[in-house]
CSV table of C-alpha atoms in Angstrom, one decimal:
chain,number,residue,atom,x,y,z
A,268,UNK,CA,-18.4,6.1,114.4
A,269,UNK,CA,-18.2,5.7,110.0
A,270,UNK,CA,-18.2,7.9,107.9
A,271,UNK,CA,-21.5,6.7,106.9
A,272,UNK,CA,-22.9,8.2,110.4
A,273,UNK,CA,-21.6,11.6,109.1
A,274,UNK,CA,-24.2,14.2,108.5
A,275,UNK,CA,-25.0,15.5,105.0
A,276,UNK,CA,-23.6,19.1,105.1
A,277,UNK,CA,-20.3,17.5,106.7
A,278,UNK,CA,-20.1,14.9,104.0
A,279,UNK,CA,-20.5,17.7,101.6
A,280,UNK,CA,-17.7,20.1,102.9
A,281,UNK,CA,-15.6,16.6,102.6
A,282,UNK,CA,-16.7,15.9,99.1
A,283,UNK,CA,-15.4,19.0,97.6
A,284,UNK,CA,-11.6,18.2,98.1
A,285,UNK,CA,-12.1,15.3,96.5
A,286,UNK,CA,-10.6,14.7,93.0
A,287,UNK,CA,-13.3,13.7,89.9
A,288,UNK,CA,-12.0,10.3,89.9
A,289,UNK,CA,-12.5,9.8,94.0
A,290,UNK,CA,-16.3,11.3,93.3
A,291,UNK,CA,-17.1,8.8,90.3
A,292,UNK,CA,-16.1,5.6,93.0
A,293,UNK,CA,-18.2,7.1,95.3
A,294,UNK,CA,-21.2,6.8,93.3
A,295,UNK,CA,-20.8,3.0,93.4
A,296,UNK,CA,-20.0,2.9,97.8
A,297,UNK,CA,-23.6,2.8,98.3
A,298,UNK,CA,-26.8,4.5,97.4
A,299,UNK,CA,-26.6,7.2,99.9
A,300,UNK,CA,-23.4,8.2,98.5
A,301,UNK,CA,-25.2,7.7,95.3
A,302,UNK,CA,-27.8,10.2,95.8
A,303,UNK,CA,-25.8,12.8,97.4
A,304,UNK,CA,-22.9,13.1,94.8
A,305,UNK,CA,-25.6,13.2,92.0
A,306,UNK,CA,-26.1,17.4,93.6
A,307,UNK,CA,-24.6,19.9,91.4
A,308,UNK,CA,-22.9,21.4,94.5
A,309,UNK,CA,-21.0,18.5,94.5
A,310,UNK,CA,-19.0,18.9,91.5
A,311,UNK,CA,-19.1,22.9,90.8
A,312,UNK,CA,-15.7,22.9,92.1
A,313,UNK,CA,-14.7,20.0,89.5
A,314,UNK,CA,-16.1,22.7,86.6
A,315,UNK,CA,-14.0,25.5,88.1
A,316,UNK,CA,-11.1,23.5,88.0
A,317,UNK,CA,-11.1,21.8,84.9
A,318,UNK,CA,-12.9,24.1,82.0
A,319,UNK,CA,-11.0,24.8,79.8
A,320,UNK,CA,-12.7,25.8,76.4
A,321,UNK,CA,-16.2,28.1,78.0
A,322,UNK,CA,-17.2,28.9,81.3
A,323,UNK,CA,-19.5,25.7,81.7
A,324,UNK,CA,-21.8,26.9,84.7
A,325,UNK,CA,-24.1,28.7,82.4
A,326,UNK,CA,-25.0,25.4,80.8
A,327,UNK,CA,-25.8,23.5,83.9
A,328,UNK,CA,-29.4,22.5,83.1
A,329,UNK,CA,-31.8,19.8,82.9
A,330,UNK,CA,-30.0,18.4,80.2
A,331,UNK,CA,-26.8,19.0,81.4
A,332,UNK,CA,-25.8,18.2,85.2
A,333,UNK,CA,-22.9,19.7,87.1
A,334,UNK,CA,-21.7,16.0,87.0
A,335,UNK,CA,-22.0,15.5,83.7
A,336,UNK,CA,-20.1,18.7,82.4
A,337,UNK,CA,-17.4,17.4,85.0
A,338,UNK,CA,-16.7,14.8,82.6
A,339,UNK,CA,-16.9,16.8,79.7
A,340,UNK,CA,-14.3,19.4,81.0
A,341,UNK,CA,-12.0,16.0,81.9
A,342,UNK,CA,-12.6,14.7,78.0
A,343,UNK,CA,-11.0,18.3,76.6
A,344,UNK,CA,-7.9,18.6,79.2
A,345,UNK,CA,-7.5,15.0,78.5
A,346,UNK,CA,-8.3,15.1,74.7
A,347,UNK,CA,-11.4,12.2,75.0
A,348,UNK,CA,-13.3,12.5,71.8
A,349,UNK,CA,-14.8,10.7,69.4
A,350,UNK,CA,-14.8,11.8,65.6
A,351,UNK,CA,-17.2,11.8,63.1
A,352,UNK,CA,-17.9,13.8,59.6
A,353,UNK,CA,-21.0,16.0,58.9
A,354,UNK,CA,-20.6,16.9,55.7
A,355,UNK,CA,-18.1,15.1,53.3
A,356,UNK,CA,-17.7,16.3,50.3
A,357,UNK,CA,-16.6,14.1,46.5
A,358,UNK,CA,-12.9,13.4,46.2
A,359,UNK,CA,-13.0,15.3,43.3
A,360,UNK,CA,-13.4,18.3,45.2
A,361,UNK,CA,-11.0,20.1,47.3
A,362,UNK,CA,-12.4,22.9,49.5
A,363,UNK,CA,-11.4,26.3,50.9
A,364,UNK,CA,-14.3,26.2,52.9
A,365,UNK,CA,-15.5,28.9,56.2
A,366,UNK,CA,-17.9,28.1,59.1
A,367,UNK,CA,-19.4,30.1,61.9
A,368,UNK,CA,-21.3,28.7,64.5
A,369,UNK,CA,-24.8,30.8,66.0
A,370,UNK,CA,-27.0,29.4,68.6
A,371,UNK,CA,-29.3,28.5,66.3
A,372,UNK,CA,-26.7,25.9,64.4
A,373,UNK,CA,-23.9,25.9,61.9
A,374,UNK,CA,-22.9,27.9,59.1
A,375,UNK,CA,-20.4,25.9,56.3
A,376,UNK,CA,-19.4,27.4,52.5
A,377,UNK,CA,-19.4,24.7,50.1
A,378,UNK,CA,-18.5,25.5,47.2
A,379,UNK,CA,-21.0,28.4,45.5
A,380,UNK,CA,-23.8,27.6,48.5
A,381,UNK,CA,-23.6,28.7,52.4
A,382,UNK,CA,-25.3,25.3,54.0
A,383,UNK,CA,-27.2,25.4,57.6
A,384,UNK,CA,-26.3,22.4,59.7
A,385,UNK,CA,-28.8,21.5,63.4
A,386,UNK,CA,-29.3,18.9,65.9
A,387,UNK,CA,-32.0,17.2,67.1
A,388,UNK,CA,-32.5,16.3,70.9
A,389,UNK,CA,-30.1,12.8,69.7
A,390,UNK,CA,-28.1,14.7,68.6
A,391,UNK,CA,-28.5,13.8,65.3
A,392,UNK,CA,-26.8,16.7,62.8
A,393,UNK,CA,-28.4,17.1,59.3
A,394,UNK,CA,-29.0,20.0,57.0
A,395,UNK,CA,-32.0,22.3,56.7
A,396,UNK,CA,-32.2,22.9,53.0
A,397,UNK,CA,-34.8,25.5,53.2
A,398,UNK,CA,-32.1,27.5,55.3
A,399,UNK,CA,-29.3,26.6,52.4
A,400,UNK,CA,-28.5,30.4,50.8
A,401,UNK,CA,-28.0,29.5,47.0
A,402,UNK,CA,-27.4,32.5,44.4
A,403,UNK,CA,-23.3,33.2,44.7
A,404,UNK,CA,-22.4,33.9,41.4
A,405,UNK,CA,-19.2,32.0,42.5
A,406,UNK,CA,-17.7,29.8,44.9
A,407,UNK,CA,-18.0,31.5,48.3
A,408,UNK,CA,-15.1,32.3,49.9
A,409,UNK,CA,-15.1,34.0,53.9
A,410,UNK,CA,-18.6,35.1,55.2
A,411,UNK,CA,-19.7,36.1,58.5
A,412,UNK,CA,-23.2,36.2,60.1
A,413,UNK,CA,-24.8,38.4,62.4
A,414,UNK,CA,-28.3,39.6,63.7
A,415,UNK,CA,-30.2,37.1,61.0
A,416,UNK,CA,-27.9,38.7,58.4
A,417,UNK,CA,-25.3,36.8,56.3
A,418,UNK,CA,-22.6,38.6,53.9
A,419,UNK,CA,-20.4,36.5,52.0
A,420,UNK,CA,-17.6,37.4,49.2
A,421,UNK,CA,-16.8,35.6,46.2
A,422,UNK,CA,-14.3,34.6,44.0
A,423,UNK,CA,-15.2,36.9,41.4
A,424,UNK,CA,-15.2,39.7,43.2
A,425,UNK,CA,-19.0,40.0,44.5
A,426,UNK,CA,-20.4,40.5,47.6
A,427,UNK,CA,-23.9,38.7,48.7
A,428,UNK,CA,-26.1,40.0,51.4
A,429,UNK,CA,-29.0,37.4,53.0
A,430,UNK,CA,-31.8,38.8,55.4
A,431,UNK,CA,-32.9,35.5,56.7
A,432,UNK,CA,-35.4,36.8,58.7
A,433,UNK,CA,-37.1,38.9,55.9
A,434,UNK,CA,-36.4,36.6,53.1
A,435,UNK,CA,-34.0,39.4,51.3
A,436,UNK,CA,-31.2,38.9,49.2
A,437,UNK,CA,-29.1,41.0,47.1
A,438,UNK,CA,-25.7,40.8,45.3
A,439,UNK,CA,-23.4,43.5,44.6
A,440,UNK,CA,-21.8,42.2,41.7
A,441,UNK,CA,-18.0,42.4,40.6
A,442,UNK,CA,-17.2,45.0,44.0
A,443,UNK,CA,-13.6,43.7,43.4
A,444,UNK,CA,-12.0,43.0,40.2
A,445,UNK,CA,-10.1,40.2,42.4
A,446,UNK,CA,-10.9,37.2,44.5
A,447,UNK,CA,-12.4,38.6,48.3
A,448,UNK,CA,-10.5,37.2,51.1
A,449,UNK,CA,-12.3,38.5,54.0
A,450,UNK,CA,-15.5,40.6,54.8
A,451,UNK,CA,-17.0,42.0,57.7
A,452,UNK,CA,-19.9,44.3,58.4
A,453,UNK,CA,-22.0,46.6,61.1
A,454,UNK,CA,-25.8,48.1,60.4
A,455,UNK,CA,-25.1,50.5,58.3
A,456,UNK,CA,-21.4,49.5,56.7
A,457,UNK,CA,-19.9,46.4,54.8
A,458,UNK,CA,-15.9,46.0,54.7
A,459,UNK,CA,-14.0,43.5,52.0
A,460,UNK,CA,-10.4,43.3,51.7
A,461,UNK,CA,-8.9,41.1,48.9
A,462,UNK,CA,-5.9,39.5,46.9
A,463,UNK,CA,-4.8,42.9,45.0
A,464,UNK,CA,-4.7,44.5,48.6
A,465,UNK,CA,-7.9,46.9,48.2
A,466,UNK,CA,-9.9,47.2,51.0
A,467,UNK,CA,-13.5,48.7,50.2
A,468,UNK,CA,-16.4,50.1,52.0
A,469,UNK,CA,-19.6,51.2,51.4
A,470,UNK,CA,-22.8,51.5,52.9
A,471,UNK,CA,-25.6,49.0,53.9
A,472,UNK,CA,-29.0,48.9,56.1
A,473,UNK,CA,-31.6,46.0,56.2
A,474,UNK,CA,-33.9,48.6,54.6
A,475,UNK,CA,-32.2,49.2,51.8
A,476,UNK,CA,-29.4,46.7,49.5
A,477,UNK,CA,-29.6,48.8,46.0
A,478,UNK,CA,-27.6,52.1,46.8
A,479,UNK,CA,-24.0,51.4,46.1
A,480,UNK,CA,-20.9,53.8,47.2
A,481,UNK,CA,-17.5,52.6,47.8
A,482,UNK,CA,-14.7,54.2,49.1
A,483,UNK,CA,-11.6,52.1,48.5
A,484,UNK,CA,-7.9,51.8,50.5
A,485,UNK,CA,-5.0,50.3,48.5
A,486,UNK,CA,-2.9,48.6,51.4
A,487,UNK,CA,-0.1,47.6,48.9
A,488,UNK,CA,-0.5,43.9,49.6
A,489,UNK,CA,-2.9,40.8,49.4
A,490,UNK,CA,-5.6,41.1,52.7
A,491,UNK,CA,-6.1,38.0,54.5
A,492,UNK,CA,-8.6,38.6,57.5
A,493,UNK,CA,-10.2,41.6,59.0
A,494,UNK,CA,-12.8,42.4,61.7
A,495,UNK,CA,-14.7,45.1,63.2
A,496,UNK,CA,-14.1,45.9,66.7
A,497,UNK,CA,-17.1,45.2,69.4
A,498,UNK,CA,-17.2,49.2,69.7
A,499,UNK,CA,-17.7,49.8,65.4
A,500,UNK,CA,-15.4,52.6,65.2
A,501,UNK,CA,-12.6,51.2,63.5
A,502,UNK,CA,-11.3,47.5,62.1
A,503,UNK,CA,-8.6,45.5,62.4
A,504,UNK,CA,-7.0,43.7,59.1
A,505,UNK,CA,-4.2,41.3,58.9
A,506,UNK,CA,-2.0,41.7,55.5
A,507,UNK,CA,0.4,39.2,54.0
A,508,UNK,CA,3.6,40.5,55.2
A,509,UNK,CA,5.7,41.1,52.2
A,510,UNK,CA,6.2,44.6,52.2
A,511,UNK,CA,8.6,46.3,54.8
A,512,UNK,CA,5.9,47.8,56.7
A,513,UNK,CA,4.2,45.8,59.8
A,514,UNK,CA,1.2,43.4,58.6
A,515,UNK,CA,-1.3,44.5,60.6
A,516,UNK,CA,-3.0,47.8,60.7
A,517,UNK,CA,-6.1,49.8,62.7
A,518,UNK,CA,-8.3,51.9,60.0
A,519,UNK,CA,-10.8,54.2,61.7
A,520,UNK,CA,-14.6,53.7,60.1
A,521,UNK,CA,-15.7,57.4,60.2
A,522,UNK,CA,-12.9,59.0,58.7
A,523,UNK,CA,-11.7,56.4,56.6
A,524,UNK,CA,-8.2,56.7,58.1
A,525,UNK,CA,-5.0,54.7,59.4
A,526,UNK,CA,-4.8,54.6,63.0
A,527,UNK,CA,-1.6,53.3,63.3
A,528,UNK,CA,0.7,49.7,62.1
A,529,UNK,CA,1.6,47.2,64.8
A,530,UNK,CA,4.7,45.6,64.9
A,531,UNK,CA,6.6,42.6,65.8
A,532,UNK,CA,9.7,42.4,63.7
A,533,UNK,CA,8.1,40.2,61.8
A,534,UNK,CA,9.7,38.6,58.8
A,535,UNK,CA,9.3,39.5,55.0
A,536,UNK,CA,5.7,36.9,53.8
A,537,UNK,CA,5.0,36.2,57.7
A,538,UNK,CA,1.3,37.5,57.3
A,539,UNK,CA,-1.7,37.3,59.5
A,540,UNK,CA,-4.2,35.0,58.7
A,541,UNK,CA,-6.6,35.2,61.2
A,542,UNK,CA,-7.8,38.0,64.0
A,543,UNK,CA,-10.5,38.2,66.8
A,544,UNK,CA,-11.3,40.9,68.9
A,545,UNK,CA,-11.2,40.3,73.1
A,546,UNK,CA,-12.7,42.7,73.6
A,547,UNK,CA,-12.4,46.7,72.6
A,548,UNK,CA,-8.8,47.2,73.3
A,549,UNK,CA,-7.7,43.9,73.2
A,550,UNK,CA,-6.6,41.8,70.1
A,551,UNK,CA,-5.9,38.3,68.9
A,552,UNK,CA,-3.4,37.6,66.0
A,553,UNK,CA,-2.3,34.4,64.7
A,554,UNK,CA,-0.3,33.8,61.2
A,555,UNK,CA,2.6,32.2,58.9
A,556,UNK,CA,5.2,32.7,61.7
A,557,UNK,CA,3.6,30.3,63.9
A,558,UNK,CA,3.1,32.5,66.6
A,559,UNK,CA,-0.5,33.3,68.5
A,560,UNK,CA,-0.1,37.4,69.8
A,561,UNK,CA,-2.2,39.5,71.8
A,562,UNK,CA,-2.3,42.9,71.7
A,563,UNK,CA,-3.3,46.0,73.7
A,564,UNK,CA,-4.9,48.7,70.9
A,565,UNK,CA,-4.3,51.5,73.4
A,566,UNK,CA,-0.2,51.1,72.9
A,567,UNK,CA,-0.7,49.0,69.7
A,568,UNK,CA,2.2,46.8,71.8
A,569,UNK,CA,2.2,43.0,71.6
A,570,UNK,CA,1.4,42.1,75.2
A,571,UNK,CA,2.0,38.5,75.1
A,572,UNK,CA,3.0,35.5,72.4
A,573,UNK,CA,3.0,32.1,72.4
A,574,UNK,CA,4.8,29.8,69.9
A,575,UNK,CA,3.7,26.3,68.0
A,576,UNK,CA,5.8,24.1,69.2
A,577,UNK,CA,5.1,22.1,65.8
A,578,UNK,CA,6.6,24.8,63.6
A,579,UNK,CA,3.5,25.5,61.9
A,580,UNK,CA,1.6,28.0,60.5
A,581,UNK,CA,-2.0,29.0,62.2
A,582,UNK,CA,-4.6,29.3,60.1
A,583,UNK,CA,-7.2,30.2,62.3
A,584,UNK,CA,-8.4,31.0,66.0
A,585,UNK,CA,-11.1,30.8,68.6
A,586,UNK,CA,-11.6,32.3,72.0
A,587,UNK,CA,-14.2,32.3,75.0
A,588,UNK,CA,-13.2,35.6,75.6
A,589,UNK,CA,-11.7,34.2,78.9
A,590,UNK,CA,-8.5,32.5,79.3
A,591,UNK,CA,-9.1,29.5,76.6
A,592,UNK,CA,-8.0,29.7,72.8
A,593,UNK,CA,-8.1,27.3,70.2
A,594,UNK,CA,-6.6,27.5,67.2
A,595,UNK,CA,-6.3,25.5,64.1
A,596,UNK,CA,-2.6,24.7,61.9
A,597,UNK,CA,-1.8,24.4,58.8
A,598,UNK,CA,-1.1,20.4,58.4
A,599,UNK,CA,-2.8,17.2,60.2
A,600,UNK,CA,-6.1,18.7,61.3
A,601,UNK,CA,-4.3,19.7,64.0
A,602,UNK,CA,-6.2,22.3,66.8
A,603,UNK,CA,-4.0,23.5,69.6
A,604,UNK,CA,-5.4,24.5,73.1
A,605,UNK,CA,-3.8,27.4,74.8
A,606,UNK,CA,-4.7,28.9,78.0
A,607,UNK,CA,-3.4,32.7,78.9
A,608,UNK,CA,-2.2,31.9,82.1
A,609,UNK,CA,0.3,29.2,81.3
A,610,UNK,CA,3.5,29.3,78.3
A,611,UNK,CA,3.1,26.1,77.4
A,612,UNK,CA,-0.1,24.7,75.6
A,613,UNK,CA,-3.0,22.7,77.3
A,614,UNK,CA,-3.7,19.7,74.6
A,615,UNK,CA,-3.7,19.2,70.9
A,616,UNK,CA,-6.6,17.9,68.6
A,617,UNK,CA,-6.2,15.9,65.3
A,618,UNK,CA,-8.8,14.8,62.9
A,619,UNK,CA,-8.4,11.4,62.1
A,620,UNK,CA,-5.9,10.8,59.2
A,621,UNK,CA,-6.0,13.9,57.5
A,622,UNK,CA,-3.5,16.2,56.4
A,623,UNK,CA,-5.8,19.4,55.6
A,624,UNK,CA,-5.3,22.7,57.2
A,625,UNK,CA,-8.0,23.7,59.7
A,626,UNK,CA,-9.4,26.5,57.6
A,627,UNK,CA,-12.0,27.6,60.6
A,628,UNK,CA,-13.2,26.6,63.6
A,629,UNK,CA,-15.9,27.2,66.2
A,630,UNK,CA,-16.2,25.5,69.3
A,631,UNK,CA,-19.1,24.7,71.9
A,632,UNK,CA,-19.2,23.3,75.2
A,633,UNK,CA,-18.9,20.0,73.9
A,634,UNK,CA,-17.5,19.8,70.5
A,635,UNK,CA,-15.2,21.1,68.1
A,636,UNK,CA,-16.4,22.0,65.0
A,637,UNK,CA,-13.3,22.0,62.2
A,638,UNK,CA,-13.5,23.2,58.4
A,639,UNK,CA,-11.6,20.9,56.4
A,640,UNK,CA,-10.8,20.7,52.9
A,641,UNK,CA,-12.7,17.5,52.8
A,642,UNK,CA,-15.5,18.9,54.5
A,643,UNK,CA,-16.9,19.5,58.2
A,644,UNK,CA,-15.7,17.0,60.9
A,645,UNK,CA,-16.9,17.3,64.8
A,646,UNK,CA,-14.6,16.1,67.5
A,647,UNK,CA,-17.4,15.3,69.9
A,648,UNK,CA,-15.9,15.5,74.0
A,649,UNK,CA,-19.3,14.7,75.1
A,650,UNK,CA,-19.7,10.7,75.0
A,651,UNK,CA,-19.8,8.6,78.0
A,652,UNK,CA,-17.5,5.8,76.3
A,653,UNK,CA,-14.8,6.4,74.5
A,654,UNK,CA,-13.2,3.8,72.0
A,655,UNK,CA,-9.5,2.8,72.3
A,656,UNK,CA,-9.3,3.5,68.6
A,657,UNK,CA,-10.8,6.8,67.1
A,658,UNK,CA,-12.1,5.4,64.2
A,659,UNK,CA,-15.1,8.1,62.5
A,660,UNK,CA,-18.6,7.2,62.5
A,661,UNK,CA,-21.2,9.3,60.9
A,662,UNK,CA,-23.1,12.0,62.9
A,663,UNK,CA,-25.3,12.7,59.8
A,664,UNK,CA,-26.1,11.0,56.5
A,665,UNK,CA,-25.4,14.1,53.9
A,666,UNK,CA,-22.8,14.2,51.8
A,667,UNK,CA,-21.9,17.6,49.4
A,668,UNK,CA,-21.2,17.4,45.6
């Protein structure tokens, strides 16, 4: 008696100890090995044990097979990508530039204009200019979209509200008399923090843009990031660290006051450049002192750290809001995989030959998407061949001014 004799439920209780590489060779034994490892029950287990950046089962579709994704998850653990540039920008032209991926696309600042970026079935990216959001009465610096609404501050001081689906704009000119470093908002509130450590509020519905109120926090030091928790009763902001007191702080939204300081010993200019809540009571930090940090908000205690082994400063994060973080350093184009089970990191990321900080990120099943200051690369894990060279090829033809 073969194996071959073996009935189909048996074959598939043996099939699922097998490792990806035994199931790919058993494609090629014969074709009814063929047809029953193309099933998706086949390699589910394969996607439990090897995601790493989302939970991939949702995305198990006609487009996607349970096979497929298989090989996707093995490209990330085993860092498998090719690279290619969607928007490049002019030598002459450094960038400090943002992005924030929706399901609709991608959101880049370049320079004074917020850019949309989509695919086509190819996979083909290019921009939709009627999408582009011009008007910034200076170079944009951090926005952030939400519910078809995008707010974005400026250099000068201003703050710009879009309602894409109505067709709105509005700017709230000269807000700050400094450069906005971060901004954030709900349905009825917008937050800015920025470099001569004011943090202002005031209020903001779809309905109406033109009635203006702030109430403004001095903080005593330059404000790098902030962000409204999933709950909108208070916000998190991460300050430069040069004062004595700890550089990150909870201010409640309804009575306009300070929750409470967390603190890690942290040394005099180690600030906090980037946060993301988990989820209500549960915070990620990452800054100057190379450290990644998660906190509990109940006991506003550092629950767990990990360290760059690199010695280098993290501009930026990502999560799944599972066990998978991302985040981007300050030289190389370097992105660094973490998982919160394990001490030690799962794989590092470089764009090819540069030596720009990943300024943001944003991250998909299949790609990562980094802001550089030469523009927006793609590391693309979804390719069935992968070259023994990473040279870039172009995913779109645009290139910015």
């Amino acid at each position: 008696m073969s194996i071959t004799s073996l009935p189909d439920d048996v074959l598939f209780l043996i099939f699922k100890y097998l490792s990806l590489k035994d199931l790919c060779r058993l494609c090629s034994v014969c074709r009814r090995f063929q047809h029953l490892t193309s099933k998706d029950s086949v390699w589910i287990q394969n996607i439990y044990r090897l995601s790493t950046v989302k939970n991939l089962l949702p995305f198990i579709s006609r487009s996607h097979s349970a096979k497929d994704l298989s090989r996707i998850a093995y490209n990330w653990i085993h860092g498998k990508y090719k690279e290619g540039f969607i928007i490049k920008v002019n030598r002459r032209f450094r960038l400090l530039p943002w992005l924030q991926k929706t399901d609709e696309g991608i959101w880049f600042s370049c320079r004074n204009k917020i850019c949309f970026i989509t695919s086509n079935s190819s996979g083909y990216y290019y921009e939709e200019k009627q999408r582009c959001l011009l008007g910034l009465p200076d170079d944009a610096t951090k926005f952030t979209v939400k519910n078809n609404v995008v707010a974005s501050g400026c250099i000068d001081g201003s703050v710009c509200v879009w309602d894409i689906s109505r067709g709105k704009y509005f700017c709230h000119r000269n807000i700050h008399p400094d450069e906005i470093q971060c901004i954030d908002f709900t349905d009825d509130i917008i937050i800015s923090g920025t470099r001569d450590g004011t943090i202002k509020s005031f209020p903001f519905t779809k309905s109406n843009y033109s009635k203006l109120a702030t109430n403004s926090h001095n903080v005593g030091e330059r404000v790098w990031c902030l962000s409204i928790s999933p709950c909108k009763s208070y916000f998190a902001a991460g300050l430069a660290g040069w004062l004595s007191d700890p550089p990150i702080l909870l201010w409640d939204l309804a009575s306009s006051e300070c929750l409470g300081r967390m603190n890690f010993n942290h040394k005099q200019g180690a600030g906090v450049f980037d946060l993301k809540f988990e989820s209500p009571h549960e915070l990620l930090t990452c800054g100057y002192d190379t450290f990644l940090r998660l906190w509990d908000l109940r006991t506003l205690k550092c629950v767990v750290q990990w360290e760059e082994p690199f010695d280098s400063a993290l501009y930026c994060l990502e999560t799944d809001k599972n066990n998978s973080i991302a985040v981007g350093t300050a030289q190389y184009g370097m992105v660094r995989m973490w998982d919160k089970r394990k001490t030690e990191p799962v794989q590092a990321y470089y764009s090819y030959k540069s030596n720009s900080p990943v300024y943001s990120l944003a991250t998909d099943h299949g790609h990562l998407y980094l802001a550089l200051d030469s523009g927006l690369n793609i590391l693309n894990f979804t390719a069935h061949h992968m070259p023994s060279k990473l040279n870039p090829s172009t995913f779109m033809g645009y290139q910015a001014c």
